């Protein structure tokens, strides 16, 4: 039988298909008939905004603000090696560095943790590199030339044209260890000290030399003129400094690899968690707890395996060199992939736990908390942050970043990679041990919600429909809505679309729900 149509050939909308005479897609937002529905909306939305403002902004986001607020640069160790302790050059420069107790400028408000070390500790440039770039005992070293003052006097007396002012002061640092801290605090602070001290020192050295020559007779004056003509560097600017970047951060694209990209890895893992949550609903309610646990732990691994491989391979067309491990790019790539796979698995399992604890509606709070905790401890060196941020040594972001820096830039001791991997494996161990409990907790809460709805007289659908995959009390399409009023099935259910029958919507009793929970507790494993 054909359905009645209007003069325009359209199917008329059935009246009164909702409670209180509500009609499908026929009301304005402020319609008095929607007063109850508006109340439900506002009662849910306003508390959400309050929680976001108080808990997320002030309680979580403020953690990141705090990591940038307090910069205790005096905790960053720095060495002065004075090879000219009895000369004017060595005494002037070392004193300027070691006595820097006042703010240098608004850009560098704190001094570094300067320590004077002896020549015996660092006899060669290689020993300095070992300390700065391999052992990472300190962040920066200022090395003053051995007997610099006496060497300058000899060069002036002999008019030595080979005198190189840049060799007098050598600065050693490892930029790749933390390019932000080195650029803003360590190297910048040292350069400001030297740029303020060396010009004054050069003027003092020149004045003293001219005065000495004037008082020493014609031979000394002739030596001055000879040096000025043949070796002007010994007269005009005899002292300068050179910076030696032992581990240059010369691949800008690795900012994405070693820091920002980690946020994307976490988001990919979170997306995998939420996609898996939706796709497993048809089977999840019917599985024993042991099988549910195995499914939720093993199935995502397939996604993490390929996603981490794809993420690692993404670096190759952008010429990221994985040569930090003794120049072996192949070994570096697979080590990078292994770290990425481990890290993504950790992120995925943690978000699975958040899903069980908070549920799909509130998992965003857990995700933001997890991101902020990691990002706050992976930006600047933990030594210079407030002691609160020492938790960062146990965070996945920090340990992944250290692994990547070693693989790409050859920073630190290679053996430390095992320690960083160990932290990630510890996260995996905790996740594997606690996941069964979180899955049981999720099932327990679901059953309690069903009981509460039964007690309120609302009824509740079967487990297969409670997940949201099939909504027995909801209409599937506008076509179903239009034909629902006149439909009556064999069980006398009026107003239900033909696509649903009474067998889908018959609520189970509280006794049956209790039996289900007992079955899960006793036989779920």
Short mmCIF file of C-alpha atoms in Angstrom, two decimals:
data_model
loop_
_atom_site.label_atom_id
_atom_site.label_comp_id
_atom_site.label_asym_id
_atom_site.label_seq_id
_atom_site.Cartn_x
_atom_site.Cartn_y
_atom_site.Cartn_z
CA UNK A 1 0.00 0.00 0.00
CA UNK A 2 1.38 3.41 -0.95
CA UNK A 3 1.97 5.99 1.77
CA UNK A 4 -0.08 9.25 1.70
CA UNK A 5 1.67 12.30 0.32
CA UNK A 6 1.10 16.03 0.44
CA UNK A 7 0.30 18.27 -2.49
CA UNK A 8 4.02 18.68 -3.06
CA UNK A 9 4.62 14.95 -3.16
CA UNK A 10 6.23 14.81 0.30
CA UNK A 11 5.42 12.34 3.04
CA UNK A 12 3.73 14.26 5.89
CA UNK A 13 5.55 14.21 9.23
CA UNK A 14 3.75 12.07 11.78
CA UNK A 15 2.50 14.17 14.70
CA UNK A 16 3.30 13.43 18.34
CA UNK A 17 6.14 11.00 17.86
CA UNK A 18 7.86 12.13 21.06
CA UNK A 19 6.81 12.78 24.65
CA UNK A 20 4.74 15.88 25.23
CA UNK A 21 3.74 16.15 21.58
CA UNK A 22 7.29 16.76 20.33
CA UNK A 23 7.74 16.44 16.59
CA UNK A 24 10.86 15.43 14.77
CA UNK A 25 12.92 18.43 13.54
CA UNK A 26 10.08 20.86 14.14
CA UNK A 27 11.07 22.95 17.20
CA UNK A 28 13.21 25.98 17.93
CA UNK A 29 15.82 25.88 20.66
CA UNK A 30 13.77 28.06 23.04
CA UNK A 31 10.47 26.26 22.38
CA UNK A 32 8.68 25.87 25.77
CA UNK A 33 8.05 22.22 24.96
CA UNK A 34 11.83 21.62 25.11
CA UNK A 35 12.27 23.08 28.59
CA UNK A 36 13.12 19.72 30.13
CA UNK A 37 15.58 18.85 27.37
CA UNK A 38 17.28 22.25 27.68
CA UNK A 39 17.62 21.69 31.40
CA UNK A 40 19.38 18.39 30.80
CA UNK A 41 21.74 20.10 28.34
CA UNK A 42 22.63 22.94 30.70
CA UNK A 43 22.97 20.68 33.74
CA UNK A 44 25.53 18.63 31.87
CA UNK A 45 27.36 21.43 30.06
CA UNK A 46 27.87 23.90 32.90
CA UNK A 47 29.58 21.40 35.25
CA UNK A 48 31.76 20.35 32.32
CA UNK A 49 32.94 23.93 31.82
CA UNK A 50 33.56 24.29 35.56
CA UNK A 51 35.66 21.12 35.66
CA UNK A 52 37.64 22.23 32.60
CA UNK A 53 38.33 25.66 34.10
CA UNK A 54 39.26 24.45 37.59
CA UNK A 55 40.79 21.02 37.11
CA UNK A 56 42.26 21.21 33.61
CA UNK A 57 43.35 24.86 33.37
CA UNK A 58 44.40 25.52 36.97
CA UNK A 59 45.19 21.99 38.06
CA UNK A 60 46.80 20.49 34.94
CA UNK A 61 47.82 23.14 32.41
CA UNK A 62 49.43 25.15 35.21
CA UNK A 63 51.97 22.33 35.55
CA UNK A 64 53.37 23.25 32.14
CA UNK A 65 53.41 26.96 32.99
CA UNK A 66 55.35 26.12 36.14
CA UNK A 67 57.99 24.23 34.17
CA UNK A 68 58.82 27.44 32.29
CA UNK A 69 58.54 29.83 35.22
CA UNK A 70 61.41 28.78 37.48
CA UNK A 71 64.77 28.37 35.76
CA UNK A 72 67.44 27.47 38.30
CA UNK A 73 70.43 27.82 35.99
CA UNK A 74 72.83 27.69 38.93
CA UNK A 75 72.14 23.94 38.97
CA UNK A 76 73.65 23.59 35.49
CA UNK A 77 77.27 22.68 36.14
CA UNK A 78 79.94 24.59 34.22
CA UNK A 79 83.74 24.36 34.41
CA UNK A 80 86.51 26.95 34.16
CA UNK A 81 89.95 25.54 33.36
CA UNK A 82 92.47 28.31 33.91
CA UNK A 83 95.77 27.57 32.21
CA UNK A 84 97.09 31.02 33.13
CA UNK A 85 96.47 31.28 36.89
CA UNK A 86 99.33 33.72 37.52
CA UNK A 87 98.85 35.93 34.47
CA UNK A 88 96.66 38.94 33.86
CA UNK A 89 94.62 37.19 31.14
CA UNK A 90 93.80 34.10 33.18
CA UNK A 91 93.05 35.97 36.38
CA UNK A 92 90.81 38.53 34.67
CA UNK A 93 88.69 36.06 32.73
CA UNK A 94 88.36 33.43 35.46
CA UNK A 95 87.45 36.08 38.03
CA UNK A 96 84.79 37.55 35.74
CA UNK A 97 83.22 34.11 35.34
CA UNK A 98 83.50 32.78 38.88
CA UNK A 99 82.42 36.03 40.52
CA UNK A 100 79.25 36.36 38.46
CA UNK A 101 76.77 36.44 41.32
CA UNK A 102 74.54 39.25 40.11
CA UNK A 103 72.10 39.02 37.20
CA UNK A 104 73.93 39.49 33.93
CA UNK A 105 70.98 40.97 32.07
CA UNK A 106 67.21 40.48 31.74
CA UNK A 107 67.94 37.70 29.24
CA UNK A 108 70.28 35.79 31.57
CA UNK A 109 69.07 36.52 35.10
CA UNK A 110 70.90 33.66 36.83
CA UNK A 111 74.48 32.48 36.94
CA UNK A 112 75.57 28.98 36.02
CA UNK A 113 76.97 26.55 38.54
CA UNK A 114 80.61 27.45 37.90
CA UNK A 115 83.42 25.29 39.27
CA UNK A 116 87.14 25.87 38.69
CA UNK A 117 88.91 22.70 37.60
CA UNK A 118 92.63 22.00 37.35
CA UNK A 119 94.64 21.35 34.21
CA UNK A 120 95.46 17.88 35.50
CA UNK A 121 91.79 16.89 35.23
CA UNK A 122 91.51 18.02 31.60
CA UNK A 123 94.93 17.94 29.95
CA UNK A 124 93.60 17.69 26.37
CA UNK A 125 90.66 18.78 24.25
CA UNK A 126 89.62 15.13 24.00
CA UNK A 127 89.26 14.90 27.77
CA UNK A 128 87.04 17.98 27.72
CA UNK A 129 84.87 16.44 25.00
CA UNK A 130 84.56 13.27 27.07
CA UNK A 131 83.26 15.27 30.03
CA UNK A 132 80.91 17.57 28.11
CA UNK A 133 79.49 15.40 25.33
CA UNK A 134 79.90 11.80 26.53
CA UNK A 135 79.81 11.63 30.32
CA UNK A 136 77.75 14.85 30.39
CA UNK A 137 79.27 15.87 33.72
CA UNK A 138 78.86 19.53 32.86
CA UNK A 139 77.05 21.69 30.34
CA UNK A 140 79.84 24.01 29.22
CA UNK A 141 83.60 24.47 29.70
CA UNK A 142 85.73 27.62 29.37
CA UNK A 143 89.39 26.75 28.75
CA UNK A 144 92.05 29.50 29.05
CA UNK A 145 95.30 29.00 27.14
CA UNK A 146 98.28 27.75 29.13
CA UNK A 147 100.51 30.67 30.18
CA UNK A 148 98.47 32.97 27.94
CA UNK A 149 99.90 36.22 29.36
CA UNK A 150 103.53 35.13 28.99
CA UNK A 151 102.84 33.78 25.49
CA UNK A 152 101.36 37.13 24.44
CA UNK A 153 104.37 39.02 25.78
CA UNK A 154 106.70 36.73 23.84
CA UNK A 155 104.67 37.16 20.63
CA UNK A 156 104.87 40.94 20.98
CA UNK A 157 108.58 40.89 21.61
CA UNK A 158 109.25 38.75 18.54
CA UNK A 159 106.49 40.26 16.38
CA UNK A 160 105.05 36.78 15.91
CA UNK A 161 102.50 37.08 13.10
CA UNK A 162 101.14 33.60 13.86
CA UNK A 163 99.55 34.78 17.08
CA UNK A 164 95.86 33.83 16.99
CA UNK A 165 93.73 35.68 19.56
CA UNK A 166 90.90 33.14 19.14
CA UNK A 167 93.08 30.43 20.69
CA UNK A 168 93.35 32.24 24.01
CA UNK A 169 89.87 31.30 25.26
CA UNK A 170 88.10 28.14 24.09
CA UNK A 171 84.44 27.42 24.91
CA UNK A 172 83.18 23.82 24.66
CA UNK A 173 79.53 22.78 24.76
CA UNK A 174 77.15 20.14 23.39
CA UNK A 175 74.22 21.87 21.71
CA UNK A 176 72.29 18.69 20.88
CA UNK A 177 72.06 17.69 24.54
CA UNK A 178 69.34 20.34 24.86
CA UNK A 179 69.38 22.92 22.11
CA UNK A 180 66.97 25.23 23.94
CA UNK A 181 68.93 25.36 27.19
CA UNK A 182 72.25 25.78 25.41
CA UNK A 183 70.99 28.57 23.20
CA UNK A 184 69.16 30.47 25.92
CA UNK A 185 71.10 29.87 29.11
CA UNK A 186 74.51 28.19 29.00
CA UNK A 187 76.18 29.47 25.83
CA UNK A 188 74.31 32.76 25.96
CA UNK A 189 75.42 33.43 29.54
CA UNK A 190 79.07 32.63 28.76
CA UNK A 191 79.09 34.79 25.66
CA UNK A 192 77.67 37.73 27.57
CA UNK A 193 80.40 37.43 30.21
CA UNK A 194 83.20 37.13 27.66
CA UNK A 195 81.87 39.88 25.41
CA UNK A 196 81.79 42.21 28.38
CA UNK A 197 85.17 41.19 29.80
CA UNK A 198 87.50 40.63 26.83
CA UNK A 199 87.23 44.13 25.24
CA UNK A 200 88.08 45.72 28.58
CA UNK A 201 90.94 43.26 29.02
CA UNK A 202 92.33 44.10 25.57
CA UNK A 203 92.28 47.81 26.38
CA UNK A 204 94.06 47.17 29.67
CA UNK A 205 96.69 44.98 28.00
CA UNK A 206 97.33 47.57 25.31
CA UNK A 207 97.60 50.41 27.82
CA UNK A 208 100.01 48.46 29.99
CA UNK A 209 102.15 47.53 26.97
CA UNK A 210 102.36 51.09 25.67
CA UNK A 211 103.16 52.42 29.13
CA UNK A 212 105.85 49.80 29.62
CA UNK A 213 107.39 50.52 26.21
CA UNK A 214 107.42 54.27 26.83
CA UNK A 215 109.30 53.83 30.09
CA UNK A 216 111.78 51.25 28.78
CA UNK A 217 113.74 53.22 26.23
CA UNK A 218 114.08 53.24 22.47
CA UNK A 219 114.55 49.48 22.07
CA UNK A 220 111.18 48.76 23.65
CA UNK A 221 109.54 51.42 21.52
CA UNK A 222 111.07 49.89 18.41
CA UNK A 223 109.71 46.50 19.45
CA UNK A 224 106.26 48.07 19.84
CA UNK A 225 106.38 49.56 16.37
CA UNK A 226 107.71 46.32 14.91
CA UNK A 227 104.92 44.30 16.52
CA UNK A 228 102.31 46.80 15.37
CA UNK A 229 103.45 46.51 11.77
CA UNK A 230 104.25 42.78 11.55
CA UNK A 231 101.86 41.27 14.14
CA UNK A 232 98.99 43.73 14.68
CA UNK A 233 96.85 41.02 16.29
CA UNK A 234 99.16 41.09 19.32
CA UNK A 235 98.51 44.80 19.79
CA UNK A 236 94.96 45.71 18.78
CA UNK A 237 92.92 42.70 19.93
CA UNK A 238 95.24 40.10 21.42
CA UNK A 239 92.52 38.14 23.24
CA UNK A 240 89.35 36.61 21.77
CA UNK A 241 87.33 33.45 22.22
CA UNK A 242 86.21 30.53 20.06
CA UNK A 243 83.15 28.32 20.58
CA UNK A 244 83.44 24.58 19.95
CA UNK A 245 80.09 22.87 19.44
CA UNK A 246 80.94 19.24 20.16
CA UNK A 247 77.48 17.89 19.24
CA UNK A 248 75.79 20.41 16.95
CA UNK A 249 72.02 20.35 16.63
CA UNK A 250 72.32 20.55 12.86
CA UNK A 251 69.13 18.76 11.80
CA UNK A 252 66.27 21.16 12.46
CA UNK A 253 63.65 18.62 11.40
CA UNK A 254 64.53 16.55 14.45
CA UNK A 255 62.63 19.06 16.60
CA UNK A 256 59.60 17.12 15.37
CA UNK A 257 61.30 13.79 15.95
CA UNK A 258 62.59 14.40 19.46
CA UNK A 259 59.87 16.54 21.02
CA UNK A 260 56.78 17.76 19.15
CA UNK A 261 56.42 14.47 17.31
CA UNK A 262 56.10 12.61 20.60
CA UNK A 263 52.78 14.39 21.16
CA UNK A 264 51.60 13.08 17.80
CA UNK A 265 52.71 9.57 18.73
CA UNK A 266 50.62 9.79 21.89
CA UNK A 267 47.62 11.05 19.89
CA UNK A 268 48.00 8.15 17.44
CA UNK A 269 48.01 5.70 20.34
CA UNK A 270 44.96 7.40 21.84
CA UNK A 271 43.15 7.26 18.49
CA UNK A 272 43.91 3.55 18.28
CA UNK A 273 42.47 3.06 21.76
CA UNK A 274 39.24 4.87 20.93
CA UNK A 275 38.87 3.16 17.55
CA UNK A 276 39.33 -0.22 19.21
CA UNK A 277 36.75 0.72 21.84
CA UNK A 278 34.12 1.28 19.18
CA UNK A 279 34.96 -1.71 17.01
CA UNK A 280 35.04 -4.32 19.77
CA UNK A 281 31.60 -3.51 21.22
CA UNK A 282 29.69 -6.26 19.37
CA UNK A 283 31.93 -8.92 20.92
CA UNK A 284 33.14 -7.41 24.19
CA UNK A 285 30.04 -8.09 26.38
CA UNK A 286 30.15 -11.80 25.62
CA UNK A 287 33.83 -12.48 26.35
CA UNK A 288 35.27 -13.92 29.52
CA UNK A 289 37.55 -11.51 31.37
CA UNK A 290 40.68 -13.47 30.46
CA UNK A 291 39.83 -13.42 26.75
CA UNK A 292 38.76 -9.77 26.92
CA UNK A 293 42.10 -8.89 28.52
CA UNK A 294 44.06 -10.78 25.88
CA UNK A 295 42.09 -9.13 23.08
CA UNK A 296 42.54 -5.61 24.42
CA UNK A 297 46.26 -6.10 24.96
CA UNK A 298 47.22 -8.01 21.82
CA UNK A 299 45.01 -6.55 19.10
CA UNK A 300 46.33 -2.96 19.52
CA UNK A 301 49.90 -4.26 19.26
CA UNK A 302 49.28 -4.95 15.59
CA UNK A 303 48.39 -1.29 15.06
CA UNK A 304 51.29 -0.03 17.19
CA UNK A 305 53.75 -2.19 15.25
CA UNK A 306 52.85 -0.72 11.88
CA UNK A 307 52.18 2.81 13.09
CA UNK A 308 55.56 2.99 14.82
CA UNK A 309 57.30 1.62 11.73
CA UNK A 310 55.54 4.20 9.57
CA UNK A 311 56.45 6.97 12.01
CA UNK A 312 60.10 5.90 12.02
CA UNK A 313 60.19 5.64 8.23
CA UNK A 314 58.72 9.14 7.96
CA UNK A 315 62.11 10.52 9.00
CA UNK A 316 64.02 9.00 6.08
CA UNK A 317 62.73 11.23 3.24
CA UNK A 318 63.53 14.23 5.44
CA UNK A 319 67.17 13.11 5.69
CA UNK A 320 67.27 12.45 9.43
CA UNK A 321 70.60 10.71 10.00
CA UNK A 322 70.44 7.82 12.48
CA UNK A 323 74.22 7.71 12.70
CA UNK A 324 74.76 8.46 16.37
CA UNK A 325 75.47 4.82 17.24
CA UNK A 326 79.02 4.57 15.89
CA UNK A 327 77.94 5.79 12.47
CA UNK A 328 75.77 2.74 11.77
CA UNK A 329 72.62 4.19 10.20
CA UNK A 330 70.85 0.82 9.87
CA UNK A 331 71.36 -0.06 13.52
CA UNK A 332 70.28 3.44 14.45
CA UNK A 333 67.05 3.18 12.46
CA UNK A 334 66.01 -0.12 14.02
CA UNK A 335 66.90 1.12 17.50
CA UNK A 336 64.78 4.20 16.81
CA UNK A 337 61.89 2.01 15.64
CA UNK A 338 62.18 -0.23 18.70
CA UNK A 339 61.99 2.80 20.98
CA UNK A 340 59.06 4.24 19.03
CA UNK A 341 57.18 0.92 19.16
CA UNK A 342 57.80 0.58 22.89
CA UNK A 343 56.77 4.16 23.58
CA UNK A 344 53.61 3.94 21.50
CA UNK A 345 52.63 0.73 23.30
CA UNK A 346 53.10 2.45 26.65
CA UNK A 347 50.97 5.39 25.51
CA UNK A 348 48.28 3.04 24.22
CA UNK A 349 48.08 0.93 27.36
CA UNK A 350 47.94 3.99 29.60
CA UNK A 351 45.07 5.44 27.58
CA UNK A 352 43.34 2.03 27.79
CA UNK A 353 43.55 2.33 31.57
CA UNK A 354 42.14 5.87 31.42
CA UNK A 355 39.29 4.57 29.29
CA UNK A 356 38.42 1.98 31.93
CA UNK A 357 38.68 4.42 34.84
CA UNK A 358 37.11 7.54 33.34
CA UNK A 359 34.97 6.15 30.54
CA UNK A 360 34.65 7.53 26.99
CA UNK A 361 32.93 10.72 28.19
CA UNK A 362 35.74 11.86 30.46
CA UNK A 363 38.83 10.28 28.95
CA UNK A 364 39.78 13.68 27.52
CA UNK A 365 40.67 14.77 31.07
CA UNK A 366 43.04 11.85 31.47
CA UNK A 367 44.57 12.47 28.04
CA UNK A 368 45.30 16.13 28.77
CA UNK A 369 46.77 15.26 32.16
CA UNK A 370 49.01 12.62 30.56
CA UNK A 371 50.21 15.00 27.82
CA UNK A 372 50.95 17.86 30.21
CA UNK A 373 52.88 15.64 32.62
CA UNK A 374 55.09 14.40 29.80
CA UNK A 375 55.60 17.67 27.93
CA UNK A 376 56.43 19.64 31.10
CA UNK A 377 59.34 17.36 31.91
CA UNK A 378 60.80 16.99 28.41
CA UNK A 379 61.34 20.60 27.40
CA UNK A 380 64.21 21.97 29.50
CA UNK A 381 66.86 20.12 31.55
CA UNK A 382 65.27 18.69 34.67
CA UNK A 383 68.21 19.95 36.75
CA UNK A 384 67.16 23.56 36.25
CA UNK A 385 63.46 23.05 37.01
CA UNK A 386 61.73 23.01 40.36
CA UNK A 387 62.31 19.77 42.26
CA UNK A 388 58.65 18.88 41.63
CA UNK A 389 59.54 18.10 38.03
CA UNK A 390 62.05 15.42 38.96
CA UNK A 391 59.18 13.01 38.30
CA UNK A 392 60.13 13.55 34.66
CA UNK A 393 62.95 11.02 34.93
CA UNK A 394 60.22 8.35 34.99
CA UNK A 395 58.12 9.83 32.16
CA UNK A 396 58.07 8.18 28.71
CA UNK A 397 58.61 11.48 26.86
CA UNK A 398 61.85 12.23 28.68
CA UNK A 399 63.31 8.77 28.16
CA UNK A 400 62.25 8.56 24.52
CA UNK A 401 63.80 11.96 23.86
CA UNK A 402 67.11 10.88 25.40
CA UNK A 403 67.14 7.72 23.28
CA UNK A 404 66.46 9.67 20.10
CA UNK A 405 69.14 12.27 20.85
CA UNK A 406 71.71 9.53 21.34
CA UNK A 407 70.71 7.70 18.16
CA UNK A 408 70.71 10.84 16.00
CA UNK A 409 73.33 13.14 17.57
CA UNK A 410 75.58 10.76 19.52
CA UNK A 411 74.92 12.51 22.83
CA UNK A 412 75.83 10.90 26.13
CA UNK A 413 76.98 7.37 26.84
CA UNK A 414 75.46 4.74 24.60
CA UNK A 415 75.01 2.38 27.53
CA UNK A 416 72.46 4.81 28.97
CA UNK A 417 70.03 3.73 26.24
CA UNK A 418 69.47 0.57 28.25
CA UNK A 419 68.44 2.65 31.26
CA UNK A 420 66.00 4.68 29.18
CA UNK A 421 64.54 1.52 27.66
CA UNK A 422 64.33 0.07 31.17
CA UNK A 423 62.02 2.87 32.25
CA UNK A 424 59.75 2.20 29.26
CA UNK A 425 59.74 -1.53 29.98
CA UNK A 426 58.81 -0.79 33.59
CA UNK A 427 55.76 1.11 32.34
CA UNK A 428 54.83 -1.89 30.20
CA UNK A 429 55.22 -4.26 33.14
CA UNK A 430 52.97 -2.14 35.34
CA UNK A 431 50.39 -1.90 32.56
CA UNK A 432 50.35 -5.64 31.94
CA UNK A 433 50.00 -6.41 35.64
CA UNK A 434 47.19 -3.92 36.29
CA UNK A 435 45.17 -4.12 33.08
CA UNK A 436 43.05 -7.14 34.15
CA UNK A 437 41.93 -5.20 37.21
CA UNK A 438 40.99 -2.13 35.16
CA UNK A 439 39.01 -4.28 32.71
CA UNK A 440 37.16 -5.93 35.60
CA UNK A 441 36.54 -2.49 37.11
CA UNK A 442 35.03 -1.29 33.83
CA UNK A 443 32.69 -4.30 33.61
CA UNK A 444 31.70 -3.91 37.26
CA UNK A 445 30.76 -0.25 36.74
CA UNK A 446 28.72 -1.13 33.65
CA UNK A 447 26.66 -3.66 35.61
CA UNK A 448 26.15 -1.23 38.47
CA UNK A 449 24.82 1.36 36.02
CA UNK A 450 22.34 -1.18 34.68
CA UNK A 451 21.15 -1.98 38.18
CA UNK A 452 20.70 1.71 38.95
CA UNK A 453 18.59 2.21 35.84
CA UNK A 454 16.52 -0.86 36.66
CA UNK A 455 15.94 0.44 40.18
CA UNK A 456 14.77 3.74 38.71
CA UNK A 457 12.18 1.97 36.62
CA UNK A 458 13.84 2.94 33.36
CA UNK A 459 14.64 -0.54 32.20
CA UNK A 460 17.84 -1.28 30.36
CA UNK A 461 18.72 -3.05 27.15
CA UNK A 462 20.81 -6.15 26.82
CA UNK A 463 24.62 -5.88 26.90
CA UNK A 464 24.87 -5.90 23.12
CA UNK A 465 22.71 -2.79 22.87
CA UNK A 466 24.02 -0.97 25.93
CA UNK A 467 27.26 -0.20 24.15
CA UNK A 468 25.75 2.23 21.73
CA UNK A 469 26.33 0.10 18.63
CA UNK A 470 22.60 -0.62 18.43
CA UNK A 471 20.22 1.72 20.22
CA UNK A 472 16.93 -0.13 20.73
CA UNK A 473 15.18 2.90 22.15
CA UNK A 474 16.41 5.17 19.37
CA UNK A 475 15.27 5.54 15.78
CA UNK A 476 17.67 4.69 13.02
CA UNK A 477 16.45 7.12 10.39
CA UNK A 478 13.93 9.80 9.64
CA UNK A 479 12.03 7.26 7.55
CA UNK A 480 11.60 5.06 10.63
CA UNK A 481 10.38 8.09 12.58
CA UNK A 482 7.78 8.98 10.00
CA UNK A 483 6.27 5.51 9.98
CA UNK A 484 6.59 4.73 13.66
CA UNK A 485 3.26 6.01 14.98
CA UNK A 486 1.09 3.68 12.95
CA UNK A 487 3.27 0.61 13.38
CA UNK A 488 2.30 -2.12 15.81
CA UNK A 489 4.11 -5.42 16.01
CA UNK A 490 2.75 -8.73 17.11
CA UNK A 491 3.60 -8.06 20.74
CA UNK A 492 1.59 -4.86 20.80
CA UNK A 493 4.54 -2.45 20.75
CA UNK A 494 3.12 0.71 19.22
CA UNK A 495 5.39 3.49 18.03
CA UNK A 496 8.44 1.23 17.48
CA UNK A 497 9.95 1.17 13.97
CA UNK A 498 9.76 -2.11 12.08
CA UNK A 499 13.52 -2.56 12.40
CA UNK A 500 13.16 -3.22 16.16
CA UNK A 501 11.15 -5.91 17.87
CA UNK A 502 10.21 -6.53 21.45
CA UNK A 503 13.02 -9.02 21.83
CA UNK A 504 15.54 -6.17 21.51
CA UNK A 505 14.05 -3.99 24.18
CA UNK A 506 12.92 -6.36 26.88
CA UNK A 507 14.81 -5.23 30.01
CA UNK A 508 16.36 -7.80 32.24
CA UNK A 509 15.53 -7.99 35.91
CA UNK A 510 17.82 -6.92 38.74
CA UNK A 511 18.18 -10.58 39.67
CA UNK A 512 19.47 -11.39 36.18
CA UNK A 513 21.97 -8.53 36.35
CA UNK A 514 23.18 -9.75 39.71
CA UNK A 515 23.64 -13.23 38.30
CA UNK A 516 25.65 -11.76 35.41
CA UNK A 517 27.98 -9.91 37.77
CA UNK A 518 28.46 -13.05 39.86
CA UNK A 519 29.25 -14.99 36.72
CA UNK A 520 31.86 -12.43 35.65
CA UNK A 521 33.47 -12.48 39.08
CA UNK A 522 33.61 -16.27 39.37
CA UNK A 523 34.08 -17.40 35.76
CA UNK A 524 35.43 -14.34 33.97
CA UNK A 525 38.99 -15.55 34.10
#
